[in-house]
Amino acid sequence: MITWIQRCTSLTLLVGLLALQGCATVQTADARDPWESMNRSVFQFNEVLDNAAIKPAAELYVKVTPSFVRTGVGNFLGNLGDVWSMANSALQLKGQATVETFMRINVNTFLGLGGLLDVATAMRLEKRKEDFGQTLGYWGVKPGPYVVLPVLGPSTLRDTLALPLDMQGDASQRFSDDATRNALTVTRVLDIRSGLLQTVDVVKAASLDPYSFVRDGYLQKRRNDIYDGNPPSNFDYGDGESEPK
């Protein structure tokens, strides 16, 4: 069975090959999105897939699963994700964030029934989401062109190249049993998509061009992620993110 890590590796190689082949020569009105034509095609593919399979599955998940169970599932998956966030906080030399995330993991694991209860938030231990793409951005790696990945959605060239390591760092992929790993992956997808049901519908209804809306929102969010919500006023996307000061 092809693992998610292998799939992400294939996607990374695909994007790298596209870059070498000079896809950036395509003219576009937005310098951040030189592959817009290709990206729009992938975006449409993802829309079809979402409408046909992912959204109906998420709606069914919400319909048949009690809210307290969904909350517990989200907390459990979030606790697993905190492990990789802690590692990336350490790689970014964020001492306080690393310690607090370590405390979150221990509190939620031992006092929160294995992570089903988010006791740490009630104790004012802030949840921080960090990934290897953010770590690369922290150390000055430029985001590169905007990329829309099949199934996975919005990304940048930098974040796409970081995906294989992010997948390896995902604690849910540490289970030796294939069935368990696959179940956790599917559950994560349903958990994320179910939380976006209303948001996605509002975006589609309110946006003249959902593609541009999603692109601009994603790039702004990633910029804020790199700088922990405080990007410099003179930020220039073309110059890439430099190390936060």
PDB file of N, CA and C in Angstrom, residues 63-140:
ATOM      1  N   LYS A  63     -23.248  14.422  10.921  1.00  0.00           N
ATOM      2  CA  LYS A  63     -24.623  13.974  11.164  1.00  0.00           C
ATOM      3  C   LYS A  63     -24.684  12.793  12.124  1.00  0.00           C
ATOM      4  N   VAL A  64     -23.768  11.853  11.981  1.00  0.00           N
ATOM      5  CA  VAL A  64     -23.874  10.607  12.751  1.00  0.00           C
ATOM      6  C   VAL A  64     -23.009  10.609  14.010  1.00  0.00           C
ATOM      7  N   THR A  65     -22.107  11.571  14.141  1.00  0.00           N
ATOM      8  CA  THR A  65     -21.194  11.586  15.288  1.00  0.00           C
ATOM      9  C   THR A  65     -21.581  12.700  16.255  1.00  0.00           C
ATOM     10  N   PRO A  66     -21.844  12.386  17.503  1.00  0.00           N
ATOM     11  CA  PRO A  66     -22.177  13.417  18.493  1.00  0.00           C
ATOM     12  C   PRO A  66     -21.071  14.461  18.605  1.00  0.00           C
ATOM     13  N   SER A  67     -21.458  15.685  18.922  1.00  0.00           N
ATOM     14  CA  SER A  67     -20.490  16.784  18.960  1.00  0.00           C
ATOM     15  C   SER A  67     -19.385  16.543  19.978  1.00  0.00           C
ATOM     16  N   PHE A  68     -19.718  15.940  21.135  1.00  0.00           N
ATOM     17  CA  PHE A  68     -18.686  15.718  22.152  1.00  0.00           C
ATOM     18  C   PHE A  68     -17.664  14.682  21.674  1.00  0.00           C
ATOM     19  N   VAL A  69     -18.114  13.733  20.840  1.00  0.00           N
ATOM     20  CA  VAL A  69     -17.181  12.755  20.274  1.00  0.00           C
ATOM     21  C   VAL A  69     -16.260  13.441  19.262  1.00  0.00           C
ATOM     22  N   ARG A  70     -16.831  14.297  18.415  1.00  0.00           N
ATOM     23  CA  ARG A  70     -16.009  15.022  17.434  1.00  0.00           C
ATOM     24  C   ARG A  70     -14.991  15.912  18.137  1.00  0.00           C
ATOM     25  N   THR A  71     -15.416  16.534  19.232  1.00  0.00           N
ATOM     26  CA  THR A  71     -14.487  17.368  20.002  1.00  0.00           C
ATOM     27  C   THR A  71     -13.347  16.532  20.564  1.00  0.00           C
ATOM     28  N   GLY A  72     -13.683  15.361  21.091  1.00  0.00           N
ATOM     29  CA  GLY A  72     -12.649  14.474  21.625  1.00  0.00           C
ATOM     30  C   GLY A  72     -11.687  14.005  20.557  1.00  0.00           C
ATOM     31  N   VAL A  73     -12.219  13.682  19.382  1.00  0.00           N
ATOM     32  CA  VAL A  73     -11.374  13.260  18.262  1.00  0.00           C
ATOM     33  C   VAL A  73     -10.434  14.390  17.856  1.00  0.00           C
ATOM     34  N   GLY A  74     -10.991  15.601  17.746  1.00  0.00           N
ATOM     35  CA  GLY A  74     -10.156  16.750  17.387  1.00  0.00           C
ATOM     36  C   GLY A  74      -9.069  17.007  18.413  1.00  0.00           C
ATOM     37  N   ASN A  75      -9.417  16.876  19.691  1.00  0.00           N
ATOM     38  CA  ASN A  75      -8.417  17.065  20.759  1.00  0.00           C
ATOM     39  C   ASN A  75      -7.316  16.013  20.680  1.00  0.00           C
ATOM     40  N   PHE A  76      -7.710  14.763  20.431  1.00  0.00           N
ATOM     41  CA  PHE A  76      -6.738  13.666  20.358  1.00  0.00           C
ATOM     42  C   PHE A  76      -5.762  13.883  19.194  1.00  0.00           C
ATOM     43  N   LEU A  77      -6.304  14.226  18.028  1.00  0.00           N
ATOM     44  CA  LEU A  77      -5.448  14.466  16.869  1.00  0.00           C
ATOM     45  C   LEU A  77      -4.573  15.702  17.081  1.00  0.00           C
ATOM     46  N   GLY A  78      -5.143  16.708  17.739  1.00  0.00           N
ATOM     47  CA  GLY A  78      -4.362  17.906  18.027  1.00  0.00           C
ATOM     48  C   GLY A  78      -3.216  17.628  18.978  1.00  0.00           C
ATOM     49  N   ASN A  79      -3.445  16.739  19.933  1.00  0.00           N
ATOM     50  CA  ASN A  79      -2.384  16.379  20.875  1.00  0.00           C
ATOM     51  C   ASN A  79      -1.246  15.655  20.158  1.00  0.00           C
ATOM     52  N   LEU A  80      -1.604  14.773  19.202  1.00  0.00           N
ATOM     53  CA  LEU A  80      -0.564  14.122  18.398  1.00  0.00           C
ATOM     54  C   LEU A  80       0.209  15.155  17.576  1.00  0.00           C
ATOM     55  N   GLY A  81      -0.508  16.128  17.021  1.00  0.00           N
ATOM     56  CA  GLY A  81       0.145  17.159  16.215  1.00  0.00           C
ATOM     57  C   GLY A  81       1.066  18.054  17.017  1.00  0.00           C
ATOM     58  N   ASP A  82       0.779  18.198  18.310  1.00  0.00           N
ATOM     59  CA  ASP A  82       1.622  19.051  19.156  1.00  0.00           C
ATOM     60  C   ASP A  82       3.053  18.533  19.260  1.00  0.00           C
ATOM     61  N   VAL A  83       3.242  17.231  19.067  1.00  0.00           N
ATOM     62  CA  VAL A  83       4.597  16.662  19.157  1.00  0.00           C
ATOM     63  C   VAL A  83       5.499  17.268  18.087  1.00  0.00           C
ATOM     64  N   TRP A  84       5.002  17.323  16.854  1.00  0.00           N
ATOM     65  CA  TRP A  84       5.793  17.884  15.755  1.00  0.00           C
ATOM     66  C   TRP A  84       5.909  19.405  15.886  1.00  0.00           C
ATOM     67  N   SER A  85       4.863  20.047  16.397  1.00  0.00           N
ATOM     68  CA  SER A  85       4.935  21.483  16.648  1.00  0.00           C
ATOM     69  C   SER A  85       6.031  21.798  17.660  1.00  0.00           C
ATOM     70  N   MET A  86       6.135  20.976  18.694  1.00  0.00           N
ATOM     71  CA  MET A  86       7.185  21.174  19.701  1.00  0.00           C
ATOM     72  C   MET A  86       8.566  21.052  19.067  1.00  0.00           C
ATOM     73  N   ALA A  87       8.745  20.056  18.203  1.00  0.00           N
ATOM     74  CA  ALA A  87      10.041  19.858  17.552  1.00  0.00           C
ATOM     75  C   ALA A  87      10.405  21.061  16.692  1.00  0.00           C
ATOM     76  N   ASN A  88       9.440  21.599  15.967  1.00  0.00           N
ATOM     77  CA  ASN A  88       9.725  22.743  15.105  1.00  0.00           C
ATOM     78  C   ASN A  88       9.916  24.024  15.904  1.00  0.00           C
ATOM     79  N   SER A  89       9.226  24.155  17.026  1.00  0.00           N
ATOM     80  CA  SER A  89       9.488  25.300  17.905  1.00  0.00           C
ATOM     81  C   SER A  89      10.937  25.268  18.386  1.00  0.00           C
ATOM     82  N   ALA A  90      11.430  24.066  18.716  1.00  0.00           N
ATOM     83  CA  ALA A  90      12.816  23.928  19.153  1.00  0.00           C
ATOM     84  C   ALA A  90      13.782  24.279  18.024  1.00  0.00           C
ATOM     85  N   LEU A  91      13.468  23.827  16.798  1.00  0.00           N
ATOM     86  CA  LEU A  91      14.316  24.135  15.647  1.00  0.00           C
ATOM     87  C   LEU A  91      14.349  25.633  15.353  1.00  0.00           C
ATOM     88  N   GLN A  92      13.299  26.345  15.751  1.00  0.00           N
ATOM     89  CA  GLN A  92      13.244  27.787  15.556  1.00  0.00           C
ATOM     90  C   GLN A  92      13.759  28.555  16.780  1.00  0.00           C
ATOM     91  N   LEU A  93      14.318  27.811  17.732  1.00  0.00           N
ATOM     92  CA  LEU A  93      14.910  28.404  18.935  1.00  0.00           C
ATOM     93  C   LEU A  93      13.887  29.182  19.757  1.00  0.00           C
ATOM     94  N   LYS A  94      12.646  28.737  19.722  1.00  0.00           N
ATOM     95  CA  LYS A  94      11.595  29.369  20.513  1.00  0.00           C
ATOM     96  C   LYS A  94      11.478  28.604  21.838  1.00  0.00           C
ATOM     97  N   GLY A  95      12.263  29.046  22.806  1.00  0.00           N
ATOM     98  CA  GLY A  95      12.359  28.316  24.053  1.00  0.00           C
ATOM     99  C   GLY A  95      11.052  28.228  24.808  1.00  0.00           C
ATOM    100  N   GLN A  96      10.364  29.356  24.984  1.00  0.00           N
ATOM    101  CA  GLN A  96       9.120  29.355  25.743  1.00  0.00           C
ATOM    102  C   GLN A  96       8.063  28.501  25.061  1.00  0.00           C
ATOM    103  N   ALA A  97       7.947  28.652  23.734  1.00  0.00           N
ATOM    104  CA  ALA A  97       6.955  27.873  22.992  1.00  0.00           C
ATOM    105  C   ALA A  97       7.245  26.376  23.093  1.00  0.00           C
ATOM    106  N   THR A  98       8.520  26.011  23.034  1.00  0.00           N
ATOM    107  CA  THR A  98       8.894  24.602  23.135  1.00  0.00           C
ATOM    108  C   THR A  98       8.510  24.023  24.485  1.00  0.00           C
ATOM    109  N   VAL A  99       8.820  24.749  25.549  1.00  0.00           N
ATOM    110  CA  VAL A  99       8.510  24.282  26.903  1.00  0.00           C
ATOM    111  C   VAL A  99       7.010  24.192  27.119  1.00  0.00           C
ATOM    112  N   GLU A 100       6.274  25.219  26.685  1.00  0.00           N
ATOM    113  CA  GLU A 100       4.825  25.223  26.890  1.00  0.00           C
ATOM    114  C   GLU A 100       4.148  24.104  26.093  1.00  0.00           C
ATOM    115  N   THR A 101       4.621  23.849  24.874  1.00  0.00           N
ATOM    116  CA  THR A 101       4.040  22.770  24.083  1.00  0.00           C
ATOM    117  C   THR A 101       4.356  21.415  24.704  1.00  0.00           C
ATOM    118  N   PHE A 102       5.571  21.268  25.235  1.00  0.00           N
ATOM    119  CA  PHE A 102       5.926  20.041  25.950  1.00  0.00           C
ATOM    120  C   PHE A 102       4.990  19.830  27.145  1.00  0.00           C
ATOM    121  N   MET A 103       4.712  20.891  27.854  1.00  0.00           N
ATOM    122  CA  MET A 103       3.794  20.806  28.992  1.00  0.00           C
ATOM    123  C   MET A 103       2.377  20.475  28.530  1.00  0.00           C
ATOM    124  N   ARG A 104       1.957  21.065  27.402  1.00  0.00           N
ATOM    125  CA  ARG A 104       0.626  20.770  26.849  1.00  0.00           C
ATOM    126  C   ARG A 104       0.492  19.276  26.575  1.00  0.00           C
ATOM    127  N   ILE A 105       1.486  18.712  25.925  1.00  0.00           N
ATOM    128  CA  ILE A 105       1.436  17.293  25.562  1.00  0.00           C
ATOM    129  C   ILE A 105       1.301  16.423  26.805  1.00  0.00           C
ATOM    130  N   ASN A 106       2.091  16.715  27.805  1.00  0.00           N
ATOM    131  CA  ASN A 106       2.064  15.903  29.025  1.00  0.00           C
ATOM    132  C   ASN A 106       0.760  16.076  29.798  1.00  0.00           C
ATOM    133  N   VAL A 107       0.290  17.319  29.916  1.00  0.00           N
ATOM    134  CA  VAL A 107      -0.954  17.569  30.645  1.00  0.00           C
ATOM    135  C   VAL A 107      -2.128  16.874  29.958  1.00  0.00           C
ATOM    136  N   ASN A 108      -2.230  17.057  28.636  1.00  0.00           N
ATOM    137  CA  ASN A 108      -3.362  16.474  27.912  1.00  0.00           C
ATOM    138  C   ASN A 108      -3.271  14.952  27.824  1.00  0.00           C
ATOM    139  N   THR A 109      -2.052  14.433  27.772  1.00  0.00           N
ATOM    140  CA  THR A 109      -1.896  12.980  27.687  1.00  0.00           C
ATOM    141  C   THR A 109      -2.239  12.301  29.004  1.00  0.00           C
ATOM    142  N   PHE A 110      -1.753  12.858  30.116  1.00  0.00           N
ATOM    143  CA  PHE A 110      -1.907  12.184  31.412  1.00  0.00           C
ATOM    144  C   PHE A 110      -3.142  12.641  32.187  1.00  0.00           C
ATOM    145  N   LEU A 111      -3.553  13.888  31.999  1.00  0.00           N
ATOM    146  CA  LEU A 111      -4.739  14.383  32.702  1.00  0.00           C
ATOM    147  C   LEU A 111      -5.965  14.467  31.797  1.00  0.00           C
ATOM    148  N   GLY A 112      -5.714  14.439  30.507  1.00  0.00           N
ATOM    149  CA  GLY A 112      -6.804  14.581  29.548  1.00  0.00           C
ATOM    150  C   GLY A 112      -7.188  13.288  28.863  1.00  0.00           C
ATOM    151  N   LEU A 113      -6.987  12.184  29.539  1.00  0.00           N
ATOM    152  CA  LEU A 113      -7.389  10.863  29.017  1.00  0.00           C
ATOM    153  C   LEU A 113      -6.762  10.570  27.658  1.00  0.00           C
ATOM    154  N   GLY A 114      -5.463  10.734  27.587  1.00  0.00           N
ATOM    155  CA  GLY A 114      -4.745  10.429  26.352  1.00  0.00           C
ATOM    156  C   GLY A 114      -4.900  11.490  25.287  1.00  0.00           C
ATOM    157  N   GLY A 115      -5.389  12.655  25.680  1.00  0.00           N
ATOM    158  CA  GLY A 115      -5.544  13.737  24.714  1.00  0.00           C
ATOM    159  C   GLY A 115      -6.978  13.985  24.299  1.00  0.00           C
ATOM    160  N   LEU A 116      -7.917  13.188  24.772  1.00  0.00           N
ATOM    161  CA  LEU A 116      -9.321  13.378  24.416  1.00  0.00           C
ATOM    162  C   LEU A 116      -9.884  14.666  25.012  1.00  0.00           C
ATOM    163  N   LEU A 117      -9.337  15.087  26.147  1.00  0.00           N
ATOM    164  CA  LEU A 117      -9.742  16.334  26.784  1.00  0.00           C
ATOM    165  C   LEU A 117      -8.599  17.346  26.679  1.00  0.00           C
ATOM    166  N   ASP A 118      -8.939  18.582  26.344  1.00  0.00           N
ATOM    167  CA  ASP A 118      -7.925  19.629  26.217  1.00  0.00           C
ATOM    168  C   ASP A 118      -7.809  20.380  27.543  1.00  0.00           C
ATOM    169  N   VAL A 119      -7.205  19.729  28.508  1.00  0.00           N
ATOM    170  CA  VAL A 119      -7.026  20.317  29.831  1.00  0.00           C
ATOM    171  C   VAL A 119      -6.017  21.464  29.775  1.00  0.00           C
ATOM    172  N   ALA A 120      -5.026  21.357  28.892  1.00  0.00           N
ATOM    173  CA  ALA A 120      -3.942  22.335  28.839  1.00  0.00           C
ATOM    174  C   ALA A 120      -4.447  23.734  28.489  1.00  0.00           C
ATOM    175  N   THR A 121      -5.413  23.828  27.574  1.00  0.00           N
ATOM    176  CA  THR A 121      -5.940  25.143  27.211  1.00  0.00           C
ATOM    177  C   THR A 121      -6.617  25.792  28.396  1.00  0.00           C
ATOM    178  N   ALA A 122      -7.352  25.002  29.190  1.00  0.00           N
ATOM    179  CA  ALA A 122      -7.983  25.535  30.397  1.00  0.00           C
ATOM    180  C   ALA A 122      -6.941  26.033  31.396  1.00  0.00           C
ATOM    181  N   MET A 123      -5.732  25.462  31.316  1.00  0.00           N
ATOM    182  CA  MET A 123      -4.637  25.890  32.195  1.00  0.00           C
ATOM    183  C   MET A 123      -3.819  27.012  31.563  1.00  0.00           C
ATOM    184  N   ARG A 124      -4.326  27.564  30.451  1.00  0.00           N
ATOM    185  CA  ARG A 124      -3.705  28.695  29.747  1.00  0.00           C
ATOM    186  C   ARG A 124      -2.342  28.352  29.152  1.00  0.00           C
ATOM    187  N   LEU A 125      -2.208  27.099  28.744  1.00  0.00           N
ATOM    188  CA  LEU A 125      -1.023  26.707  27.984  1.00  0.00           C
ATOM    189  C   LEU A 125      -1.390  26.828  26.514  1.00  0.00           C
ATOM    190  N   GLU A 126      -0.880  27.856  25.871  1.00  0.00           N
ATOM    191  CA  GLU A 126      -1.281  28.204  24.505  1.00  0.00           C
ATOM    192  C   GLU A 126      -0.917  27.104  23.507  1.00  0.00           C
ATOM    193  N   LYS A 127      -1.851  26.839  22.596  1.00  0.00           N
ATOM    194  CA  LYS A 127      -1.582  25.873  21.526  1.00  0.00           C
ATOM    195  C   LYS A 127      -0.930  26.596  20.360  1.00  0.00           C
ATOM    196  N   ARG A 128       0.179  26.062  19.888  1.00  0.00           N
ATOM    197  CA  ARG A 128       0.889  26.649  18.749  1.00  0.00           C
ATOM    198  C   ARG A 128       1.076  25.573  17.687  1.00  0.00           C
ATOM    199  N   LYS A 129       0.790  25.926  16.461  1.00  0.00           N
ATOM    200  CA  LYS A 129       0.976  24.972  15.362  1.00  0.00           C
ATOM    201  C   LYS A 129       2.194  25.381  14.549  1.00  0.00           C
ATOM    202  N   GLU A 130       3.198  24.533  14.558  1.00  0.00           N
ATOM    203  CA  GLU A 130       4.432  24.790  13.818  1.00  0.00           C
ATOM    204  C   GLU A 130       4.725  23.593  12.919  1.00  0.00           C
ATOM    205  N   ASP A 131       5.218  23.858  11.715  1.00  0.00           N
ATOM    206  CA  ASP A 131       5.599  22.786  10.806  1.00  0.00           C
ATOM    207  C   ASP A 131       6.960  23.109  10.205  1.00  0.00           C
ATOM    208  N   PHE A 132       7.480  22.188   9.393  1.00  0.00           N
ATOM    209  CA  PHE A 132       8.838  22.373   8.890  1.00  0.00           C
ATOM    210  C   PHE A 132       8.905  23.479   7.841  1.00  0.00           C
ATOM    211  N   GLY A 133       7.788  23.723   7.147  1.00  0.00           N
ATOM    212  CA  GLY A 133       7.756  24.859   6.225  1.00  0.00           C
ATOM    213  C   GLY A 133       7.954  26.162   6.968  1.00  0.00           C
ATOM    214  N   GLN A 134       7.322  26.298   8.139  1.00  0.00           N
ATOM    215  CA  GLN A 134       7.523  27.486   8.954  1.00  0.00           C
ATOM    216  C   GLN A 134       8.958  27.566   9.454  1.00  0.00           C
ATOM    217  N   THR A 135       9.528  26.430   9.806  1.00  0.00           N
ATOM    218  CA  THR A 135      10.917  26.423  10.269  1.00  0.00           C
ATOM    219  C   THR A 135      11.858  26.903   9.168  1.00  0.00           C
ATOM    220  N   LEU A 136      11.635  26.422   7.948  1.00  0.00           N
ATOM    221  CA  LEU A 136      12.459  26.887   6.833  1.00  0.00           C
ATOM    222  C   LEU A 136      12.284  28.381   6.616  1.00  0.00           C
ATOM    223  N   GLY A 137      11.034  28.868   6.707  1.00  0.00           N
ATOM    224  CA  GLY A 137      10.782  30.298   6.561  1.00  0.00           C
ATOM    225  C   GLY A 137      11.446  31.107   7.655  1.00  0.00           C
ATOM    226  N   TYR A 138      11.454  30.589   8.868  1.00  0.00           N
ATOM    227  CA  TYR A 138      12.097  31.270   9.988  1.00  0.00           C
ATOM    228  C   TYR A 138      13.585  31.492   9.708  1.00  0.00           C
ATOM    229  N   TRP A 139      14.215  30.497   9.093  1.00  0.00           N
ATOM    230  CA  TRP A 139      15.644  30.595   8.810  1.00  0.00           C
ATOM    231  C   TRP A 139      15.939  31.212   7.444  1.00  0.00           C
ATOM    232  N   GLY A 140      14.938  31.857   6.851  1.00  0.00           N
ATOM    233  CA  GLY A 140      15.190  32.683   5.675  1.00  0.00           C
ATOM    234  C   GLY A 140      14.954  32.039   4.330  1.00  0.00           C
TER     235      GLY A 140
END
